[in-house]
Short mmCIF file of C-alpha atoms in Angstrom, two decimals:
data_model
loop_
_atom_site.label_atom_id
_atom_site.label_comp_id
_atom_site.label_asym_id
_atom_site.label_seq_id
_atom_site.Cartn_x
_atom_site.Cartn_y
_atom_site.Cartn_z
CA UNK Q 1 -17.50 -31.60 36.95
CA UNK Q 2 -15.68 -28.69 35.76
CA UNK Q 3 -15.36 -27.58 32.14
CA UNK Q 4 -12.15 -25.12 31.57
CA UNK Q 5 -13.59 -22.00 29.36
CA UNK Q 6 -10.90 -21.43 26.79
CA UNK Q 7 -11.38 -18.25 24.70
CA UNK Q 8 -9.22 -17.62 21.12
CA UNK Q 9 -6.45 -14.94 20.05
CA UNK Q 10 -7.71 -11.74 19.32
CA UNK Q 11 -7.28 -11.25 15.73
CA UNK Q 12 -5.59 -8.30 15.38
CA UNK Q 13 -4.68 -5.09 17.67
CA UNK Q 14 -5.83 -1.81 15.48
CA UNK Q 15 -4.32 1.75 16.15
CA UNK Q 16 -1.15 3.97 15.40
CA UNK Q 17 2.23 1.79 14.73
CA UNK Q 18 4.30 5.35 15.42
CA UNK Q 19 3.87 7.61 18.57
CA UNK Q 20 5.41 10.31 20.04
CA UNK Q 21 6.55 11.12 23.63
CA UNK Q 22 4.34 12.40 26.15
CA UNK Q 23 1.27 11.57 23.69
CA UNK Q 24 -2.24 9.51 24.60
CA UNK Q 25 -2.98 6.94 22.08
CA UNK Q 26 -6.41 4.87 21.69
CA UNK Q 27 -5.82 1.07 20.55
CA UNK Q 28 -8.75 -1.52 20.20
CA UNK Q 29 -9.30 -5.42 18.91
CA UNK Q 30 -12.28 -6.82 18.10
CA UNK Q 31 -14.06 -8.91 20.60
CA UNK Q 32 -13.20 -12.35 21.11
CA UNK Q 33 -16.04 -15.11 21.67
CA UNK Q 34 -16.69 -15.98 25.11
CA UNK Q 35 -14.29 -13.58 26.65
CA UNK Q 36 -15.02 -11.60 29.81
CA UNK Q 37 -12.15 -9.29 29.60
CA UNK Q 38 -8.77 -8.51 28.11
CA UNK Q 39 -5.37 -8.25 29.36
CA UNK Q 40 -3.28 -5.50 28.01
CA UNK Q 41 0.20 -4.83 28.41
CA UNK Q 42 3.68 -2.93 26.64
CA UNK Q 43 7.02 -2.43 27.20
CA UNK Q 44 9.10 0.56 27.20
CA UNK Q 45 8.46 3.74 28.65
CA UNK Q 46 4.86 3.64 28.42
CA UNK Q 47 1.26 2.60 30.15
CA UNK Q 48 -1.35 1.30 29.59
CA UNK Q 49 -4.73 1.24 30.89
CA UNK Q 50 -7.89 -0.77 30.33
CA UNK Q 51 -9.38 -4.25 30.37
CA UNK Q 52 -12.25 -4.29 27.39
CA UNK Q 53 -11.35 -4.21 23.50
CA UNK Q 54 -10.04 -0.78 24.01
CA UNK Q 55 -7.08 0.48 25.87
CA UNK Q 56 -5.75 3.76 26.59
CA UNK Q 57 -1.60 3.98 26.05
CA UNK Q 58 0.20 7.04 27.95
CA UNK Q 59 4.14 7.29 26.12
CA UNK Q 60 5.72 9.13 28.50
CA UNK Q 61 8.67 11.13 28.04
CA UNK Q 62 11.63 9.36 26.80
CA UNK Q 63 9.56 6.52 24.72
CA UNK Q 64 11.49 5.11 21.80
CA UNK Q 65 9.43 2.32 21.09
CA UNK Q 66 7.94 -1.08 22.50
CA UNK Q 67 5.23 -3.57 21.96
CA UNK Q 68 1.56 -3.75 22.51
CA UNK Q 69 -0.30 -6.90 22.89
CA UNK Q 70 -3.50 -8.03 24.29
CA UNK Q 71 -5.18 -10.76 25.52
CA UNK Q 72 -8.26 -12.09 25.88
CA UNK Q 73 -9.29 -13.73 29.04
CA UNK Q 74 -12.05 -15.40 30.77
CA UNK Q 75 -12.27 -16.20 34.48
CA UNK Q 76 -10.10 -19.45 34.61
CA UNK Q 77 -8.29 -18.88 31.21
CA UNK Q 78 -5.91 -15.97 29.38
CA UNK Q 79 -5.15 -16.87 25.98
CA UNK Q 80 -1.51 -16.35 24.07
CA UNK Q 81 -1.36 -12.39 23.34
CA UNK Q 82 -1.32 -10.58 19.60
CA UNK Q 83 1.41 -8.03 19.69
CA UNK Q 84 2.44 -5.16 17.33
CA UNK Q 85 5.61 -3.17 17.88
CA UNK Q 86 5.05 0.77 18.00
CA UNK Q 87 7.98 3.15 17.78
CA UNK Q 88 8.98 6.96 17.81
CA UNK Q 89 9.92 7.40 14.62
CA UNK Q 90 9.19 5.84 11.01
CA UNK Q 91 10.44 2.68 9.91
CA UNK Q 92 14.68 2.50 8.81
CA UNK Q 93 15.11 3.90 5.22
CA UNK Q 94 16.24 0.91 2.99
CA UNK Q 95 18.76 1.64 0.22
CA UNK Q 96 18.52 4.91 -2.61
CA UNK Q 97 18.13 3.35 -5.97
CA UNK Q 98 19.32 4.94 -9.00
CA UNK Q 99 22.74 5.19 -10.45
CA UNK Q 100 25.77 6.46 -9.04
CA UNK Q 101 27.43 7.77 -12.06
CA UNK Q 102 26.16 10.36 -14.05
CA UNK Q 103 26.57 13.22 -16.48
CA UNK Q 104 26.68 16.43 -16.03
CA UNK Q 105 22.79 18.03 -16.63
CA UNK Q 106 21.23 14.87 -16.69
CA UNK Q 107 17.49 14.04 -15.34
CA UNK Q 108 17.46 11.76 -12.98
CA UNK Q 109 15.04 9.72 -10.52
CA UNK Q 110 15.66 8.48 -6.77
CA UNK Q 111 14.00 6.50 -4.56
CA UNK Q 112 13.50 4.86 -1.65
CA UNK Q 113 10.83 1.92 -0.47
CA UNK Q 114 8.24 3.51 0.95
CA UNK Q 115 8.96 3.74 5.51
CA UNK Q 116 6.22 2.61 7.26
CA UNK Q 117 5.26 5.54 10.01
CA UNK Q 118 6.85 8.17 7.52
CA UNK Q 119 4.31 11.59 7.15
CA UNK Q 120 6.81 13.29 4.55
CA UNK Q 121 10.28 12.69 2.99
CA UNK Q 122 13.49 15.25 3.07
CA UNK Q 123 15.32 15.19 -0.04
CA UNK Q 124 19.05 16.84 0.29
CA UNK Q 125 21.14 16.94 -3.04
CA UNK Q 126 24.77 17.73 -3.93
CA UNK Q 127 26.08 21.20 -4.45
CA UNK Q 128 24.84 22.76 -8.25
CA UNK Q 129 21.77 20.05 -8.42
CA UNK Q 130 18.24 20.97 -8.64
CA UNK Q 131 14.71 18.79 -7.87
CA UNK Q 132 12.18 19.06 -4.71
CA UNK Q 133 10.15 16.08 -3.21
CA UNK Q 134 8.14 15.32 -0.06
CA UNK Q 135 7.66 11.95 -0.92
CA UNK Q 136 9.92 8.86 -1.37
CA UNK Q 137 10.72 9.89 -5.03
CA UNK Q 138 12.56 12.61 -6.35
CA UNK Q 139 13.48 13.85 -9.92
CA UNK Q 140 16.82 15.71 -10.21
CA UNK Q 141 19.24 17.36 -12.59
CA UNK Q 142 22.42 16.81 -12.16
CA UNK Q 143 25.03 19.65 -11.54
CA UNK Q 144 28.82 19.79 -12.98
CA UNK Q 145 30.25 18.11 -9.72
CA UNK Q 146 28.85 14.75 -7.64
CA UNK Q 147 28.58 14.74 -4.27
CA UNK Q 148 26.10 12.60 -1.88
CA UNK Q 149 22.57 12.35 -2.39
CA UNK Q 150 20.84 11.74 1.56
CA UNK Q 151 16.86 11.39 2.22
CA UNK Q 152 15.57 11.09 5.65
CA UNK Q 153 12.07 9.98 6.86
CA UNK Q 154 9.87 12.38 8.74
CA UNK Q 155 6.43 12.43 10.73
CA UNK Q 156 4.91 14.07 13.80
CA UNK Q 157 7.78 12.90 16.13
CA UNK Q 158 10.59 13.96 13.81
CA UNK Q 159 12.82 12.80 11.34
CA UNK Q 160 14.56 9.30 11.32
CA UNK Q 161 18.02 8.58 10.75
CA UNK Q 162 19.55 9.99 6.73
CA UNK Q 163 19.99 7.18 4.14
CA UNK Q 164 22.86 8.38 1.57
CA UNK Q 165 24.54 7.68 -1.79
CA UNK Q 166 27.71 9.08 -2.98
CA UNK Q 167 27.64 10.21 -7.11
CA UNK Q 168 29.98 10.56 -9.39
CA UNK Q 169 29.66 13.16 -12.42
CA UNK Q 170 31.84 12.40 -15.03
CA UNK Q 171 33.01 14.62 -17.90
CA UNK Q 172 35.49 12.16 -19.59
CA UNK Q 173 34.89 11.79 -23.45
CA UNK Q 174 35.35 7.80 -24.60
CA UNK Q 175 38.61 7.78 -27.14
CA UNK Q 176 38.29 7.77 -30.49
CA UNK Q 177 38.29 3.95 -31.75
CA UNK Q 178 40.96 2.36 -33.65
CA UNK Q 179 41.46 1.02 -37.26
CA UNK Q 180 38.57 -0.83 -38.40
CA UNK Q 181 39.37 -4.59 -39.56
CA UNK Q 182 37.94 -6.55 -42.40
CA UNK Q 183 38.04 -6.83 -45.79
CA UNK Q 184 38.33 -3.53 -47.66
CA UNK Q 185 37.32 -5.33 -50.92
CA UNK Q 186 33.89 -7.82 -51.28
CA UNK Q 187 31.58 -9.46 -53.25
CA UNK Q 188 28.05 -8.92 -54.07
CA UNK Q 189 25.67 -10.82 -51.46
CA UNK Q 190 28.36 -11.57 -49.15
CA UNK Q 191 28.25 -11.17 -45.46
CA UNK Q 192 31.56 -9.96 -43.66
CA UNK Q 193 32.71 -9.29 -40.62
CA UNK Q 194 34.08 -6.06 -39.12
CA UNK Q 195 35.47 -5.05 -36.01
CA UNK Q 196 37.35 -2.59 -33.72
CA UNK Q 197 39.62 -2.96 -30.58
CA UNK Q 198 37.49 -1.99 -27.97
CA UNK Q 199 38.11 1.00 -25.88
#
């Protein structure tokens, strides 16, 4: 009688989630009971070489991203793979918080989540503004005239596409209210009510 060896998942694949073109990367997993080797593969532009819980990946020239998984395998049996996606640069920017209207010299913060894969952050701010930042973060004060605010991620491959947000500076005074109403004559210990047309 013959007794199929079934092995588990690896748990996890550990190594670099961004790499650049024509680069050698290292990945390993931790080994998996009763496993006598491991199958490792990826897509996109790349190789990979290896059978044990570490693999060698060569991303040849032109890679813009793909997925790694692995295996684990004995001689009758390969179990499902655990994947992770690698790509060239760091993860999309989501959205610039912080308001879009301002006044002229005001201080100011921006920000971005933080982009998976991202080394360093490039901060470029309208015309007559002033602040610095590397990270996702930045502190400004505002010029007399808006403009767009645009931050773009950067690591070793280069920098990832600009995330932007238009701002308006505005120098408009609110009117001076109207006539008050309410009573112009009260008692002692007597509330009232007062109010103006709003403007």
């Amino acid at each position: 009688q013959k007794v199929r060896g079934l092995t588990s998942v690896p748990a996890s694949i550990n190594g670099a989630l961004t790499a650049c073109a024509n680069s050698t990367v290292t990945y390993s997993t931790a080994a998996v009971t009763g496993a006598s080797s491991y199958l490792w593969t990826i897509t996109g532009n790349a190789t990979v070489s290896g059978t044990g819980t570490t693999a060698t990946v060569t991303f040849n020239a032109g890679w813009t991203g793909g997925i790694l998984c692995v295996a684990a395998q004995t001689t009758c049996y390969t179990s499902p793979a655990k994947c992770i996606s690698i790509s060239n640069t760091a993860a999309a920017l989501g959205a610039i918080s912080g308001t879009f209207t301002a006044c002229p010299n005001s201080v100011i913060t921006y920000s971005v989540p933080a982009s998976a894969g991202a080394a360093s952050y490039t901060w470029t701010l309208p015309s007559g503004w002033s602040g610095a930042s590397t990270t996702n973060s930045i502190t400004t004060t505002t010029g007399t005239i808006g403009g767009t605010i645009s931050v773009k991620a950067n690591n070793s491959c280069g920098s990832g596409t600009a995330r932007t947000l238009a701002v308006t500076i505005s120098t408009a005074v609110p009117s001076q209210p109207g006539t008050i109403s309410g009573n112009t004559t009260t008692c002692a210990v007597v509330s009232q009510t007062y109010s103006v047309a709003a403007v």
